[in-house]
PDB file of C-alpha atoms in Angstrom:
ATOM      1  CA  UNK K   1      60.069  41.407 254.056  1.00  0.00           C
ATOM      2  CA  UNK K   2      62.109  39.205 251.285  1.00  0.00           C
ATOM      3  CA  UNK K   3      65.702  38.064 251.427  1.00  0.00           C
ATOM      4  CA  UNK K   4      66.822  38.207 247.614  1.00  0.00           C
ATOM      5  CA  UNK K   5      69.780  37.904 245.931  1.00  0.00           C
ATOM      6  CA  UNK K   6      70.571  39.039 242.093  1.00  0.00           C
ATOM      7  CA  UNK K   7      73.574  37.771 240.066  1.00  0.00           C
ATOM      8  CA  UNK K   8      73.850  40.133 236.781  1.00  0.00           C
ATOM      9  CA  UNK K   9      76.460  39.055 234.625  1.00  0.00           C
ATOM     10  CA  UNK K  10      78.347  41.987 232.377  1.00  0.00           C
ATOM     11  CA  UNK K  11      76.934  42.665 229.186  1.00  0.00           C
ATOM     12  CA  UNK K  12      79.915  41.649 227.365  1.00  0.00           C
ATOM     13  CA  UNK K  13      80.132  38.120 228.813  1.00  0.00           C
ATOM     14  CA  UNK K  14      78.524  35.415 226.909  1.00  0.00           C
ATOM     15  CA  UNK K  15      77.497  32.379 229.267  1.00  0.00           C
ATOM     16  CA  UNK K  16      75.322  29.553 229.041  1.00  0.00           C
ATOM     17  CA  UNK K  17      71.888  28.769 230.633  1.00  0.00           C
ATOM     18  CA  UNK K  18      73.538  26.019 232.516  1.00  0.00           C
ATOM     19  CA  UNK K  19      75.989  28.563 234.031  1.00  0.00           C
ATOM     20  CA  UNK K  20      72.956  30.654 234.616  1.00  0.00           C
ATOM     21  CA  UNK K  21      70.798  28.284 236.655  1.00  0.00           C
ATOM     22  CA  UNK K  22      73.930  26.963 238.616  1.00  0.00           C
ATOM     23  CA  UNK K  23      73.964  30.131 239.447  1.00  0.00           C
ATOM     24  CA  UNK K  24      70.782  30.844 240.962  1.00  0.00           C
ATOM     25  CA  UNK K  25      71.070  27.288 242.516  1.00  0.00           C
ATOM     26  CA  UNK K  26      74.251  28.833 244.504  1.00  0.00           C
ATOM     27  CA  UNK K  27      72.619  31.664 245.427  1.00  0.00           C
ATOM     28  CA  UNK K  28      69.230  29.886 246.417  1.00  0.00           C
ATOM     29  CA  UNK K  29      71.709  27.609 248.341  1.00  0.00           C
ATOM     30  CA  UNK K  30      72.694  30.627 250.976  1.00  0.00           C
ATOM     31  CA  UNK K  31      68.890  30.414 252.080  1.00  0.00           C
ATOM     32  CA  UNK K  32      67.409  33.306 250.135  1.00  0.00           C
ATOM     33  CA  UNK K  33      63.331  33.999 249.355  1.00  0.00           C
ATOM     34  CA  UNK K  34      64.655  34.205 245.835  1.00  0.00           C
ATOM     35  CA  UNK K  35      67.485  34.474 243.956  1.00  0.00           C
ATOM     36  CA  UNK K  36      68.102  35.252 240.469  1.00  0.00           C
ATOM     37  CA  UNK K  37      71.052  35.017 237.781  1.00  0.00           C
ATOM     38  CA  UNK K  38      71.400  37.385 234.832  1.00  0.00           C
ATOM     39  CA  UNK K  39      73.421  37.008 231.722  1.00  0.00           C
ATOM     40  CA  UNK K  40      73.518  37.223 227.729  1.00  0.00           C
ATOM     41  CA  UNK K  41      73.388  33.982 225.838  1.00  0.00           C
ATOM     42  CA  UNK K  42      73.956  35.474 222.782  1.00  0.00           C
ATOM     43  CA  UNK K  43      74.207  38.703 220.751  1.00  0.00           C
ATOM     44  CA  UNK K  44      69.970  38.946 220.702  1.00  0.00           C
ATOM     45  CA  UNK K  45      69.396  37.217 224.069  1.00  0.00           C
ATOM     46  CA  UNK K  46      69.351  37.701 227.852  1.00  0.00           C
ATOM     47  CA  UNK K  47      68.492  35.075 230.579  1.00  0.00           C
ATOM     48  CA  UNK K  48      67.040  35.010 233.852  1.00  0.00           C
ATOM     49  CA  UNK K  49      67.180  31.865 235.766  1.00  0.00           C
ATOM     50  CA  UNK K  50      65.469  32.107 238.909  1.00  0.00           C
ATOM     51  CA  UNK K  51      64.535  30.217 242.393  1.00  0.00           C
ATOM     52  CA  UNK K  52      62.802  30.162 245.242  1.00  0.00           C
ATOM     53  CA  UNK K  53      61.989  28.809 248.853  1.00  0.00           C
ATOM     54  CA  UNK K  54      58.022  29.049 247.929  1.00  0.00           C
ATOM     55  CA  UNK K  55      57.682  32.387 249.691  1.00  0.00           C
ATOM     56  CA  UNK K  56      57.649  34.446 246.017  1.00  0.00           C
ATOM     57  CA  UNK K  57      56.066  32.787 243.092  1.00  0.00           C
ATOM     58  CA  UNK K  58      59.021  32.481 240.253  1.00  0.00           C
ATOM     59  CA  UNK K  59      56.486  31.504 237.654  1.00  0.00           C
ATOM     60  CA  UNK K  60      54.828  34.625 238.027  1.00  0.00           C
ATOM     61  CA  UNK K  61      57.597  36.820 238.175  1.00  0.00           C
ATOM     62  CA  UNK K  62      59.294  35.157 234.828  1.00  0.00           C
ATOM     63  CA  UNK K  63      56.100  35.386 232.796  1.00  0.00           C
ATOM     64  CA  UNK K  64      56.116  39.238 233.013  1.00  0.00           C
ATOM     65  CA  UNK K  65      59.304  38.500 231.281  1.00  0.00           C
ATOM     66  CA  UNK K  66      57.874  36.371 228.877  1.00  0.00           C
ATOM     67  CA  UNK K  67      59.098  33.469 229.986  1.00  0.00           C
ATOM     68  CA  UNK K  68      57.532  31.117 232.835  1.00  0.00           C
ATOM     69  CA  UNK K  69      58.114  28.143 235.440  1.00  0.00           C
ATOM     70  CA  UNK K  70      56.793  27.055 238.869  1.00  0.00           C
ATOM     71  CA  UNK K  71      56.348  27.940 242.173  1.00  0.00           C
ATOM     72  CA  UNK K  72      60.090  27.351 242.836  1.00  0.00           C
ATOM     73  CA  UNK K  73      61.635  27.265 239.635  1.00  0.00           C
ATOM     74  CA  UNK K  74      61.622  29.857 236.385  1.00  0.00           C
ATOM     75  CA  UNK K  75      63.365  31.104 233.666  1.00  0.00           C
ATOM     76  CA  UNK K  76      63.086  33.693 230.903  1.00  0.00           C
ATOM     77  CA  UNK K  77      64.585  34.852 227.969  1.00  0.00           C
ATOM     78  CA  UNK K  78      64.392  38.636 226.816  1.00  0.00           C
ATOM     79  CA  UNK K  79      65.117  38.868 222.643  1.00  0.00           C
ATOM     80  CA  UNK K  80      65.146  42.641 222.384  1.00  0.00           C
ATOM     81  CA  UNK K  81      67.845  45.686 222.213  1.00  0.00           C
ATOM     82  CA  UNK K  82      68.635  45.572 225.847  1.00  0.00           C
ATOM     83  CA  UNK K  83      71.458  44.756 228.413  1.00  0.00           C
ATOM     84  CA  UNK K  84      72.003  42.454 231.353  1.00  0.00           C
ATOM     85  CA  UNK K  85      71.833  45.641 233.218  1.00  0.00           C
ATOM     86  CA  UNK K  86      68.484  47.272 232.216  1.00  0.00           C
ATOM     87  CA  UNK K  87      67.052  43.749 232.812  1.00  0.00           C
ATOM     88  CA  UNK K  88      68.262  43.710 236.109  1.00  0.00           C
ATOM     89  CA  UNK K  89      66.419  47.323 236.833  1.00  0.00           C
ATOM     90  CA  UNK K  90      63.119  46.102 235.488  1.00  0.00           C
ATOM     91  CA  UNK K  91      63.445  42.869 237.677  1.00  0.00           C
ATOM     92  CA  UNK K  92      64.198  44.811 240.828  1.00  0.00           C
ATOM     93  CA  UNK K  93      61.541  47.193 240.025  1.00  0.00           C
ATOM     94  CA  UNK K  94      59.192  43.725 239.720  1.00  0.00           C
ATOM     95  CA  UNK K  95      60.289  42.643 243.048  1.00  0.00           C
ATOM     96  CA  UNK K  96      60.048  45.855 244.892  1.00  0.00           C
ATOM     97  CA  UNK K  97      57.889  44.972 248.264  1.00  0.00           C
ATOM     98  CA  UNK K  98      54.572  46.455 248.187  1.00  0.00           C
ATOM     99  CA  UNK K  99      55.163  47.981 245.193  1.00  0.00           C
ATOM    100  CA  UNK K 100      53.828  46.822 241.286  1.00  0.00           C
ATOM    101  CA  UNK K 101      54.284  47.398 237.799  1.00  0.00           C
ATOM    102  CA  UNK K 102      52.480  45.896 235.349  1.00  0.00           C
ATOM    103  CA  UNK K 103      53.866  44.736 232.261  1.00  0.00           C
ATOM    104  CA  UNK K 104      52.631  47.193 230.253  1.00  0.00           C
ATOM    105  CA  UNK K 105      54.446  49.671 232.330  1.00  0.00           C
ATOM    106  CA  UNK K 106      57.810  47.785 231.937  1.00  0.00           C
ATOM    107  CA  UNK K 107      57.496  47.805 228.421  1.00  0.00           C
ATOM    108  CA  UNK K 108      56.989  51.495 227.920  1.00  0.00           C
ATOM    109  CA  UNK K 109      60.172  52.114 230.023  1.00  0.00           C
TER     110      UNK K 109
END
């Protein structure tokens, strides 16, 4: 089983990419296998910043959301008519142990 921490900002609150990166770093300092911070950068963009201890490949997860990174650090920006809460729900579906949802299935939700 994984130890995962997700921090999701309010859809109405604008944050910077730097704040999301710091939030993901702080969550990772709590010895999680994976830590993610989600927030709205501007009217059209939501971002996910992620950190891992290496048990979970952050790059593969962020690629599902159109981003990238490495085994330990990654990010994605979602430019879409969506909310931070909807992005969080999709992320949780991707992370569910023993459950895989394809990128196409995510797009169809």
